[in-house]
Short mmCIF file of N, CA and C in Angstrom, two decimals:
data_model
loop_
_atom_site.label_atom_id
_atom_site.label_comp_id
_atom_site.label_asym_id
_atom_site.label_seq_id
_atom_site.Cartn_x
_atom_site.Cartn_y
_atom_site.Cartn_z
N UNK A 18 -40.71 -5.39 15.22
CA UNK A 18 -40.08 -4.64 14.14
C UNK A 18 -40.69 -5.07 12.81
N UNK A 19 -40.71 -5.95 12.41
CA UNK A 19 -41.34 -6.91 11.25
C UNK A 19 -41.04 -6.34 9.98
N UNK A 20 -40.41 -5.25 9.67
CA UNK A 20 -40.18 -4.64 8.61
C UNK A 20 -38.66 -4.50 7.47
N UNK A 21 -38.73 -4.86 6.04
CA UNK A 21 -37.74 -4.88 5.67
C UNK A 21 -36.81 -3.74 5.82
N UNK A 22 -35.04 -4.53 6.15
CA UNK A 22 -34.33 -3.46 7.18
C UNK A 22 -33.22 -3.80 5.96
N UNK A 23 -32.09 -3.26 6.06
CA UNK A 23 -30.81 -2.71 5.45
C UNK A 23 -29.86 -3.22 6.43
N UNK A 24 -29.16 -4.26 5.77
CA UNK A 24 -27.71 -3.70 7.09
C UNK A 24 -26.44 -3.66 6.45
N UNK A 25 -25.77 -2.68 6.62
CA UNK A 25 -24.85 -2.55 5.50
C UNK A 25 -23.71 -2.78 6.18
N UNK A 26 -22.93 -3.60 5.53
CA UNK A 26 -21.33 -4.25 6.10
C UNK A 26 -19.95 -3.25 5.45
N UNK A 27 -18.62 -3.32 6.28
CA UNK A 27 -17.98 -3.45 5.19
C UNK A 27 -16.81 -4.64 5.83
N UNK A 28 -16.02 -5.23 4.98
CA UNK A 28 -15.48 -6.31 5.30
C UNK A 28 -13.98 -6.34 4.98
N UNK A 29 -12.94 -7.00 5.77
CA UNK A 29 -11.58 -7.15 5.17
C UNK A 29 -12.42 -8.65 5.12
N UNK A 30 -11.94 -9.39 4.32
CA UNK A 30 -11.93 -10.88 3.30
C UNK A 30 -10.81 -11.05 2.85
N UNK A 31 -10.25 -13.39 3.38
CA UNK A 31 -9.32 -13.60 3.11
C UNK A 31 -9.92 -15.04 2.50
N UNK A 32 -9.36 -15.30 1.61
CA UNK A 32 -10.20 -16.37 0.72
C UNK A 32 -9.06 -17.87 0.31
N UNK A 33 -9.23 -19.09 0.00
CA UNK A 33 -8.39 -19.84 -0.42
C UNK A 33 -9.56 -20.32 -2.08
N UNK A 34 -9.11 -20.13 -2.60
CA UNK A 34 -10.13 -20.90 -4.44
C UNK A 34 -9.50 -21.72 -4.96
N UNK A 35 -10.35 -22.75 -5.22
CA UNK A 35 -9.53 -24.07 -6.00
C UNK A 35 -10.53 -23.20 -7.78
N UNK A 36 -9.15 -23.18 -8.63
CA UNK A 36 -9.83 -23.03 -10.04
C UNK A 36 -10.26 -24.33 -10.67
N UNK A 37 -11.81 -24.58 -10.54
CA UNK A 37 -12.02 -25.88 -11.24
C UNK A 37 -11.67 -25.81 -12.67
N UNK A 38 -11.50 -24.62 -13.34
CA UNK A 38 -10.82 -23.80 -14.83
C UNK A 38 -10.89 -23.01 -14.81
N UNK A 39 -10.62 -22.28 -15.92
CA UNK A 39 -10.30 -20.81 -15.99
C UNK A 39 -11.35 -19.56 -15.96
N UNK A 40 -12.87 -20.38 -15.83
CA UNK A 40 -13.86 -19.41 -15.20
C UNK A 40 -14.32 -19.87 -14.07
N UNK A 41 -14.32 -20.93 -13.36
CA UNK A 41 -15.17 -21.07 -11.89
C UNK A 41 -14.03 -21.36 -11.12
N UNK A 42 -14.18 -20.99 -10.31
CA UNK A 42 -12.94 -21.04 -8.49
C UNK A 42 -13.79 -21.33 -7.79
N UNK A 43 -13.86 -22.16 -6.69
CA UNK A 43 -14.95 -22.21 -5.54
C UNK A 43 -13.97 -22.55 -4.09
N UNK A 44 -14.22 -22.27 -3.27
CA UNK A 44 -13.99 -21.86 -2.28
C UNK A 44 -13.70 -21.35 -0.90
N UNK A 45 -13.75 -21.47 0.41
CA UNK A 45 -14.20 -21.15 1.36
C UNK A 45 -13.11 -19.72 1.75
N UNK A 46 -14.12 -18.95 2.71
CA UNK A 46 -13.55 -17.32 2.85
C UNK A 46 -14.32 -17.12 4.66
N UNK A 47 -13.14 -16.02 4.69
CA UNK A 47 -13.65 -15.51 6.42
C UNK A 47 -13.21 -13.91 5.55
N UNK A 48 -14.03 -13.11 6.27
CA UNK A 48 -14.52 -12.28 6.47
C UNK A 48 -14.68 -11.05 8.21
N UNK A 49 -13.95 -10.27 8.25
CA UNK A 49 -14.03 -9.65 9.74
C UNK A 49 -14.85 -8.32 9.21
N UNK A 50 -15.49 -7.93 9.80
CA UNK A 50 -16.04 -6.12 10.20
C UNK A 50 -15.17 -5.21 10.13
N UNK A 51 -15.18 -4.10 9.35
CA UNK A 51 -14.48 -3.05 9.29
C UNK A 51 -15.56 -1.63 9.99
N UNK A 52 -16.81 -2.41 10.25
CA UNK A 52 -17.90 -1.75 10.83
C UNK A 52 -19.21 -2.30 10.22
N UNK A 53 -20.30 -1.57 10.39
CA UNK A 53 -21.82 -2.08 9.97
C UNK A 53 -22.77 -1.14 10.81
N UNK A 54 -23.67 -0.85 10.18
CA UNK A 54 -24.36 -0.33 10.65
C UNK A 54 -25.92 -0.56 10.23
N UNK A 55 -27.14 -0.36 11.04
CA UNK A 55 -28.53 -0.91 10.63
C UNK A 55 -29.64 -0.53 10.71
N UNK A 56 -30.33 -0.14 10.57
CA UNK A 56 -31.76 0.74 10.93
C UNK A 56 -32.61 0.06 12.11
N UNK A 57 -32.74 -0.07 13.17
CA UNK A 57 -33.24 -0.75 13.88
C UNK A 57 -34.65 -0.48 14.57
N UNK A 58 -34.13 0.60 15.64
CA UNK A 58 -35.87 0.45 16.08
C UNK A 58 -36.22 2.02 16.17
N UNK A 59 -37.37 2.50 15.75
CA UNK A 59 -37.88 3.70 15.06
C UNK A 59 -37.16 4.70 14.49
N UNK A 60 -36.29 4.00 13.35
CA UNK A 60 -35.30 4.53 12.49
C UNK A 60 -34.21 4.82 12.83
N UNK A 61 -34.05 4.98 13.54
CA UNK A 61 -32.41 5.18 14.47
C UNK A 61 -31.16 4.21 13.84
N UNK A 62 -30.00 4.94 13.24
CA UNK A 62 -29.03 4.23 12.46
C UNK A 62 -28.29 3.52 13.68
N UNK A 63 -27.80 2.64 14.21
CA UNK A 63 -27.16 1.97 15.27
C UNK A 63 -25.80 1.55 14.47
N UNK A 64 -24.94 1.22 15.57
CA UNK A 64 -23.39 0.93 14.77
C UNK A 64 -23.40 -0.31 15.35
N UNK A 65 -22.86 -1.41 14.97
CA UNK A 65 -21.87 -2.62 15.17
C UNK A 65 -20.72 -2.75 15.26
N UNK A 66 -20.05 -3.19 16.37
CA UNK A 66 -18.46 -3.01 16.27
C UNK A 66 -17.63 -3.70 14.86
N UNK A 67 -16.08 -3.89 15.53
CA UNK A 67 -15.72 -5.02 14.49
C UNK A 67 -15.82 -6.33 14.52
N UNK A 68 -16.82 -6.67 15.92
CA UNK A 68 -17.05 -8.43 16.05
C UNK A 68 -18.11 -9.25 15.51
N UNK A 69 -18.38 -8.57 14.13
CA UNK A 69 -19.28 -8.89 12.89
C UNK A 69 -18.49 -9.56 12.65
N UNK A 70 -18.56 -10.84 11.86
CA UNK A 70 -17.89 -11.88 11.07
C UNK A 70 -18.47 -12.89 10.68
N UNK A 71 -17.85 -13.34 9.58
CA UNK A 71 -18.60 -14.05 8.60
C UNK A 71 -17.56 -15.39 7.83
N UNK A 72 -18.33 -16.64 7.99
CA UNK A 72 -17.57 -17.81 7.35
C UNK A 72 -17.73 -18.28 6.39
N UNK A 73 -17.73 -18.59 5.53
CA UNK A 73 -18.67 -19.65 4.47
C UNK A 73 -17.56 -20.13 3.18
N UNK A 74 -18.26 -20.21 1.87
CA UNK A 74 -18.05 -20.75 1.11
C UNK A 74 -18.50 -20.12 -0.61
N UNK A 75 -17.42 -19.39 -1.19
CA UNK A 75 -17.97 -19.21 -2.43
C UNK A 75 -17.74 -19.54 -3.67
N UNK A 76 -18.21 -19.40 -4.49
CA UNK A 76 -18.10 -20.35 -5.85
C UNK A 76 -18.11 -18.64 -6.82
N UNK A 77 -17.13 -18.35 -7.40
CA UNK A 77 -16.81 -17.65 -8.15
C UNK A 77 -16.72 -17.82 -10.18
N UNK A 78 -17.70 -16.66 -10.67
CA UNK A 78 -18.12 -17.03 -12.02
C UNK A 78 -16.90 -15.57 -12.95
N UNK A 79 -15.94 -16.12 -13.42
CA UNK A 79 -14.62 -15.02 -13.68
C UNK A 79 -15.73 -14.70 -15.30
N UNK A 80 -16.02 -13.32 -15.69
CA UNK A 80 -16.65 -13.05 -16.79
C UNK A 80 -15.83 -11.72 -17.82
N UNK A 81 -14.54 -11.69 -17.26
CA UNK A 81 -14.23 -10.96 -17.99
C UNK A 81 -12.32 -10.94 -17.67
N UNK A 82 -11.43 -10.67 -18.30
CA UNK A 82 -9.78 -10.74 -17.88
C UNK A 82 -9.40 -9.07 -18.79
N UNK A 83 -8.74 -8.39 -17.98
CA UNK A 83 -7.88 -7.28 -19.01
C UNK A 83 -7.24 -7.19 -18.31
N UNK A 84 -6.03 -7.14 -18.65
CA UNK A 84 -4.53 -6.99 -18.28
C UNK A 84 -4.04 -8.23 -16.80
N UNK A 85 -4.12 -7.59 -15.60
CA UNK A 85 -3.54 -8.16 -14.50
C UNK A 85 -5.17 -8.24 -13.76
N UNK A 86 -6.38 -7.77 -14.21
CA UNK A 86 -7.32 -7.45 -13.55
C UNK A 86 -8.69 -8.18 -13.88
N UNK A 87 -8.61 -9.22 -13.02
CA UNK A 87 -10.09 -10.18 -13.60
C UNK A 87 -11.44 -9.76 -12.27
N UNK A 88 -12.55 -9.88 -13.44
CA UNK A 88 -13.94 -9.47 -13.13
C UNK A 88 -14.48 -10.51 -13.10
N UNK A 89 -15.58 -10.82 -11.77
CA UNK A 89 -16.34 -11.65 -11.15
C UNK A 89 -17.18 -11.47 -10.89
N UNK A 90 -18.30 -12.89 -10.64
CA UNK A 90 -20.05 -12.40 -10.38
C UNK A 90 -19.40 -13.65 -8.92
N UNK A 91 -20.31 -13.99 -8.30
CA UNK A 91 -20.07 -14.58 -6.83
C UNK A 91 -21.62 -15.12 -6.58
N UNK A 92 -21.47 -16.33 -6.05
CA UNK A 92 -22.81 -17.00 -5.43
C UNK A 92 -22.22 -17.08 -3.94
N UNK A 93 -22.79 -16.91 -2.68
CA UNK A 93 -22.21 -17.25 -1.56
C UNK A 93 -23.15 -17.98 -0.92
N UNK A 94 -22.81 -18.71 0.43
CA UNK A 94 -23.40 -19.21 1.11
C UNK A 94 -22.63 -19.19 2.95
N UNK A 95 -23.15 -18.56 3.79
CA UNK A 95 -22.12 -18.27 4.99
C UNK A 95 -22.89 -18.35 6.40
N UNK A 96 -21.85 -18.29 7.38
CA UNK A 96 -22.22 -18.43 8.79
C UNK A 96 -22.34 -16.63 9.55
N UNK A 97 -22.87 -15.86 9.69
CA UNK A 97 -22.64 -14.99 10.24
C UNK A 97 -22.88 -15.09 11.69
N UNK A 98 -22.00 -14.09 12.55
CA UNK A 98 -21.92 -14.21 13.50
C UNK A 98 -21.73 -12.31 14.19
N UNK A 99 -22.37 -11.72 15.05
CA UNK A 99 -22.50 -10.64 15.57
C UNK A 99 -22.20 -10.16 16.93
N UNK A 100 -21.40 -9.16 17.19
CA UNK A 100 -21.53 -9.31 18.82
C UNK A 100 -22.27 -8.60 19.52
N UNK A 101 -22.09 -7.52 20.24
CA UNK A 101 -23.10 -6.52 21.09
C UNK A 101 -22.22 -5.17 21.12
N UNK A 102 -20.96 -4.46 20.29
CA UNK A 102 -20.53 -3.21 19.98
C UNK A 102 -22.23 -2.62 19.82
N UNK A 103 -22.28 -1.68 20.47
CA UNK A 103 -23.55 -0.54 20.35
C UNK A 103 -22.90 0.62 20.20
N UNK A 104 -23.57 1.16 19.42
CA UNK A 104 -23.36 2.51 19.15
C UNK A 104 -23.30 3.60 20.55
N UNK A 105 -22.34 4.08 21.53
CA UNK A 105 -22.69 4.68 22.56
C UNK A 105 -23.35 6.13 22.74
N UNK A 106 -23.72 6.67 21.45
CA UNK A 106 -24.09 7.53 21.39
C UNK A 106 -26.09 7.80 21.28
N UNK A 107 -26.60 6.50 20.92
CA UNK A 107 -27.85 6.32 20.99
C UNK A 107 -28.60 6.77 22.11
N UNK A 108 -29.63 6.84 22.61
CA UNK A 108 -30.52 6.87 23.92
C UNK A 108 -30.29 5.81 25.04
N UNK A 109 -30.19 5.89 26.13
CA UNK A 109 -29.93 4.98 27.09
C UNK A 109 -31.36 4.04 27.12
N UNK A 110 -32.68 4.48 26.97
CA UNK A 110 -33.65 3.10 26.37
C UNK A 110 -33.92 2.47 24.97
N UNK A 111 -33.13 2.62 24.27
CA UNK A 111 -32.66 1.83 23.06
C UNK A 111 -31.73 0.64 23.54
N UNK A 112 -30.35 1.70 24.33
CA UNK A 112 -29.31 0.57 24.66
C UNK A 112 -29.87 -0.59 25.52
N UNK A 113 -31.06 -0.22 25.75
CA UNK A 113 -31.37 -1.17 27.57
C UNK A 113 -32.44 -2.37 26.54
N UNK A 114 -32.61 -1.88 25.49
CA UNK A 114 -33.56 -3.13 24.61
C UNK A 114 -32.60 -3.88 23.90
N UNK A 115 -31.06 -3.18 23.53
CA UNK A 115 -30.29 -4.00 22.45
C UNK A 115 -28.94 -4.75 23.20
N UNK A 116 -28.96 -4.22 24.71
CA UNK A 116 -27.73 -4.88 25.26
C UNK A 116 -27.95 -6.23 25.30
N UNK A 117 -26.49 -7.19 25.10
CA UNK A 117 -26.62 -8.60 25.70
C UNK A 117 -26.53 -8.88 23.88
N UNK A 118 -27.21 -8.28 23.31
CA UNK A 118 -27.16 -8.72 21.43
C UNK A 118 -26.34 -10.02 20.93
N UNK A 119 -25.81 -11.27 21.13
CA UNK A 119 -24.91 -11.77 20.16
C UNK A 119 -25.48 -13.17 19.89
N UNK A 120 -26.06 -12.94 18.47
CA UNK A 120 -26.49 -13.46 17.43
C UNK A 120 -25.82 -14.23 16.39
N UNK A 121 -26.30 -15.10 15.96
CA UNK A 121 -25.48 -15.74 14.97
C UNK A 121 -26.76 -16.12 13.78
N UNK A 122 -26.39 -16.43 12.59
CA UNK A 122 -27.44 -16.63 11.18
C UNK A 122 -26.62 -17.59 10.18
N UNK A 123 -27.37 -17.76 9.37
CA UNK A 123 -26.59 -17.85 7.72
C UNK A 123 -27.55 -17.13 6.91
N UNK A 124 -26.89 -16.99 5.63
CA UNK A 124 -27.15 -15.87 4.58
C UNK A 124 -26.82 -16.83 3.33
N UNK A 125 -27.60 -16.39 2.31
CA UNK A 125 -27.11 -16.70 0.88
C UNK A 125 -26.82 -15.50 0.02
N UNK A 126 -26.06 -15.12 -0.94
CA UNK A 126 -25.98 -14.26 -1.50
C UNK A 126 -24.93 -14.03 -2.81
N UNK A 127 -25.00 -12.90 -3.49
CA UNK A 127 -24.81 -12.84 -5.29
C UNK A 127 -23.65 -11.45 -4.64
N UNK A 128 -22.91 -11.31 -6.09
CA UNK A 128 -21.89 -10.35 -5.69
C UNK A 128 -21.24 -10.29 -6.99
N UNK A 129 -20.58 -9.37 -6.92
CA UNK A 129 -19.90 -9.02 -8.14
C UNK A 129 -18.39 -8.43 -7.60
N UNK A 130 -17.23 -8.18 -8.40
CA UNK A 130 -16.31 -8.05 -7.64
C UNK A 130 -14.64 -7.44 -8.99
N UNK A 131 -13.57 -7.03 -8.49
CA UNK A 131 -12.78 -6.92 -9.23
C UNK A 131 -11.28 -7.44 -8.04
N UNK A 132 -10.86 -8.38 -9.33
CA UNK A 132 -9.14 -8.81 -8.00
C UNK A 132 -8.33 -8.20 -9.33
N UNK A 133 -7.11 -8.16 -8.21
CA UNK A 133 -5.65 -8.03 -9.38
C UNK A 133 -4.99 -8.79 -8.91
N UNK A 134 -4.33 -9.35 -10.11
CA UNK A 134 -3.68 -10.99 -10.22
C UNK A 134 -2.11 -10.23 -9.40
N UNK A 135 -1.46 -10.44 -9.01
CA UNK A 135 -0.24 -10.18 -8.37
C UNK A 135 0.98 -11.39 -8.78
N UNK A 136 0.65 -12.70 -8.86
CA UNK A 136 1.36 -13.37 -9.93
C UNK A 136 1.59 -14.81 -8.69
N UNK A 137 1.64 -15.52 -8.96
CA UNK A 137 1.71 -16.84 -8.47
C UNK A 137 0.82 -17.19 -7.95
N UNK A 138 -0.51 -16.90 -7.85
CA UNK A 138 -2.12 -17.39 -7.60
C UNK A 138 -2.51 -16.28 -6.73
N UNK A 139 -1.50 -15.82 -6.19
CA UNK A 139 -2.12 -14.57 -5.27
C UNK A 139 -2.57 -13.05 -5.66
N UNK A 140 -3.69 -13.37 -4.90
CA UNK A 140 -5.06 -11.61 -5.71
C UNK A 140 -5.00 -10.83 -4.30
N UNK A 141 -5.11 -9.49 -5.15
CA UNK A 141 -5.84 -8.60 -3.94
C UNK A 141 -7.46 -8.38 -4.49
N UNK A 142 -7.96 -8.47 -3.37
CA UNK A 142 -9.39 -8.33 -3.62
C UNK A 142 -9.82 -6.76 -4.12
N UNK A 143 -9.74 -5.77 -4.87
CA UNK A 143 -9.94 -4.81 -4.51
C UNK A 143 -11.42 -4.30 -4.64
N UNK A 144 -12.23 -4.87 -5.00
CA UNK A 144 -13.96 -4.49 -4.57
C UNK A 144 -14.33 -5.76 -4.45
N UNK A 145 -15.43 -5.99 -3.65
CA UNK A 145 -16.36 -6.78 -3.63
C UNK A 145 -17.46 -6.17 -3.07
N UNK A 146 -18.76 -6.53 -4.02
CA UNK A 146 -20.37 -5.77 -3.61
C UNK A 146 -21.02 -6.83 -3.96
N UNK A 147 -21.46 -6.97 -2.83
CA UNK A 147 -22.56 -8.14 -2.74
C UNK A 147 -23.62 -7.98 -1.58
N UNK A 148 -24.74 -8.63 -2.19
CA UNK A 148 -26.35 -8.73 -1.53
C UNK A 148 -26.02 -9.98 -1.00
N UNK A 149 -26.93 -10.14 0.51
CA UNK A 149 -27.27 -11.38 0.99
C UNK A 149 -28.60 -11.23 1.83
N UNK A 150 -29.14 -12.20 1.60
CA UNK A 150 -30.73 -12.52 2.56
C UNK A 150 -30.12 -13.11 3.30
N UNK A 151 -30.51 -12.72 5.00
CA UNK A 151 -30.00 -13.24 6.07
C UNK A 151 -31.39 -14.10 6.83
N UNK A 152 -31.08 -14.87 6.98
CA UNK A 152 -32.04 -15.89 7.59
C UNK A 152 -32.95 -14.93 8.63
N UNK A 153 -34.42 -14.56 8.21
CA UNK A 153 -35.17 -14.08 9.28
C UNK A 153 -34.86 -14.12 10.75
N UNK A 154 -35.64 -12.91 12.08
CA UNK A 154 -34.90 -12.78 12.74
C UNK A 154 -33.66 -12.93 13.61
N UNK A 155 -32.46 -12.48 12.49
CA UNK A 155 -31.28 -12.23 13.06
C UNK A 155 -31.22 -10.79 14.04
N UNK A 156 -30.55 -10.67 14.86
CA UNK A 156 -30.67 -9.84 15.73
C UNK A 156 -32.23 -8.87 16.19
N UNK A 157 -32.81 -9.67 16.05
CA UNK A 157 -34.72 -9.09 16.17
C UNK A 157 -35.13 -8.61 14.59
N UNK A 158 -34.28 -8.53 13.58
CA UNK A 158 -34.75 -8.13 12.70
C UNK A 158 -35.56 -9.12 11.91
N UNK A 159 -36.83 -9.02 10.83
CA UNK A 159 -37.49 -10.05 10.56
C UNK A 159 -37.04 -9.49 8.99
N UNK A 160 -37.09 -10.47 7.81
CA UNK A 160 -36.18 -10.72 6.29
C UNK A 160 -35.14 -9.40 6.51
N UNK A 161 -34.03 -9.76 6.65
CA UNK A 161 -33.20 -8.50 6.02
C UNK A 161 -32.40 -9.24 5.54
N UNK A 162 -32.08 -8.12 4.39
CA UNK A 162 -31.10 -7.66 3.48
C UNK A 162 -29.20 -6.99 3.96
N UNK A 163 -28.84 -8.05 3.48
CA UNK A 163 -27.25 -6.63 4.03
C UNK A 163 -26.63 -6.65 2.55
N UNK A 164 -26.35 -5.32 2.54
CA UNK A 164 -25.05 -5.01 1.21
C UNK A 164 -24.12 -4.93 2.03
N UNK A 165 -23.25 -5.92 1.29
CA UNK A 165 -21.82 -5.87 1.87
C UNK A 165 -20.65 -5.21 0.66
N UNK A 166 -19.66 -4.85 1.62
CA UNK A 166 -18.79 -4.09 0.24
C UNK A 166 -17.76 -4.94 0.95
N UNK A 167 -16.48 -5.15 0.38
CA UNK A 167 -15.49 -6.12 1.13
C UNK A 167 -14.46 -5.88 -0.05
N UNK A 168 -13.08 -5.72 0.97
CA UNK A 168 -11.74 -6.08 0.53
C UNK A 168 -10.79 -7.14 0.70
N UNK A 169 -9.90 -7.34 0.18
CA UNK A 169 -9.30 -8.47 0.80
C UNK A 169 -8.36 -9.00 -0.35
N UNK A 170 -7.51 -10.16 0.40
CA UNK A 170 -6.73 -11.38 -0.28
C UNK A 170 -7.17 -12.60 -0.66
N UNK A 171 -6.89 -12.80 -1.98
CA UNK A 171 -7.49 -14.46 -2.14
C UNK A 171 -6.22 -15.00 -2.83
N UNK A 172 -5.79 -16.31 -2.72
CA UNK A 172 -5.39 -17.16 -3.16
C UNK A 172 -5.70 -18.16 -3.52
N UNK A 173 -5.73 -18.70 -5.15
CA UNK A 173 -5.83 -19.31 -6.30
C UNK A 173 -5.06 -20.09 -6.74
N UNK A 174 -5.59 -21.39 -6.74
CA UNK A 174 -4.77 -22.52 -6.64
C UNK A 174 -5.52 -23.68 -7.52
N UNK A 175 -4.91 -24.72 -8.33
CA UNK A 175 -5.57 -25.28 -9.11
C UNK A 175 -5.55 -25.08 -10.39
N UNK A 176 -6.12 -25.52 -10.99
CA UNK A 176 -6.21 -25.57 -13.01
C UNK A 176 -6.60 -24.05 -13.40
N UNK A 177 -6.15 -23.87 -14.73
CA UNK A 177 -6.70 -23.06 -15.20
C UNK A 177 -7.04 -21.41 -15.03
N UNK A 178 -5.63 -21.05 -13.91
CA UNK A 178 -5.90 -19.78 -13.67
C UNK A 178 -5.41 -19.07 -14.58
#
């Protein structure tokens, strides 16, 4: 395959942030599949179930507050993990090259994001868009890229929220 590929996520995300002050939170977060999908082998869009998931750790940069609604940039660093959901609608010699699939990686990656404060440290996540470089061949793919979009809960705990 050797070619730069796309894999686009989307994610429920549940997060715990220690506020080291009132602009950096850092972190650890899980992450499940709400689906994904990837360009794989001679362009063919393939699906991933929901046993995409993702562990890690993020460090959150807060750059903006209005009203109940604070704005974020995101550095991440994570464990991904994939299973073998195939798309059943593909060609039966596609499926016979991608069955058996379950892969695991890490990724680094940047993000940007909007929560609403709900009031005693607890946020709803309501966007998160973020890039990550996934450690060369993950699932046969060689450098890819995934945009992830992700929702979710975080709770905020510590100084300075």
């Amino acid at each position: 395959v050797g070619n730069e590929r796309w894999l686009a996520t989307g994610h429920f995300s549940a997060s715990a942030l220690y506020n080291v002050n009132g602009t950096v939170a850092i972190g650890p977060f899980y992450a499940t599949g709400l689906g994904a999908k990837y360009n794989y082998i001679f362009g063919e869009e393939l699906k991933i179930g929901s046993s995409f998931s993702e562990i890690g750790v993020n460090a959150q940069f807060t750059f903006a507050r209005v009203s109940k609604f604070k704005f974020y940039n995101k550095l991440s660093f994570s464990s991904i993990k994939s299973g073998n959901d195939i798309d059943p609608d593909i060609d039966t010699n596609t499926n016979l090259k991608l069955s058996g699939i379950d892969d695991n990686t890490t990724a680094i990656g940047v993000g940007v994001g909007v929560m609403l404060n709900l009031g005693s440290g607890l946020y709803i996540n309501l966007i998160d868009i973020g890039f990550k470089k996934i450690k060369s061949d993950f699932m046969g793919l060689d450098k890819t890229l995934m945009r992830q979009y992700q929702f979710g809960i975080a709770y905020n705990f510590g100084g300075g929220d």
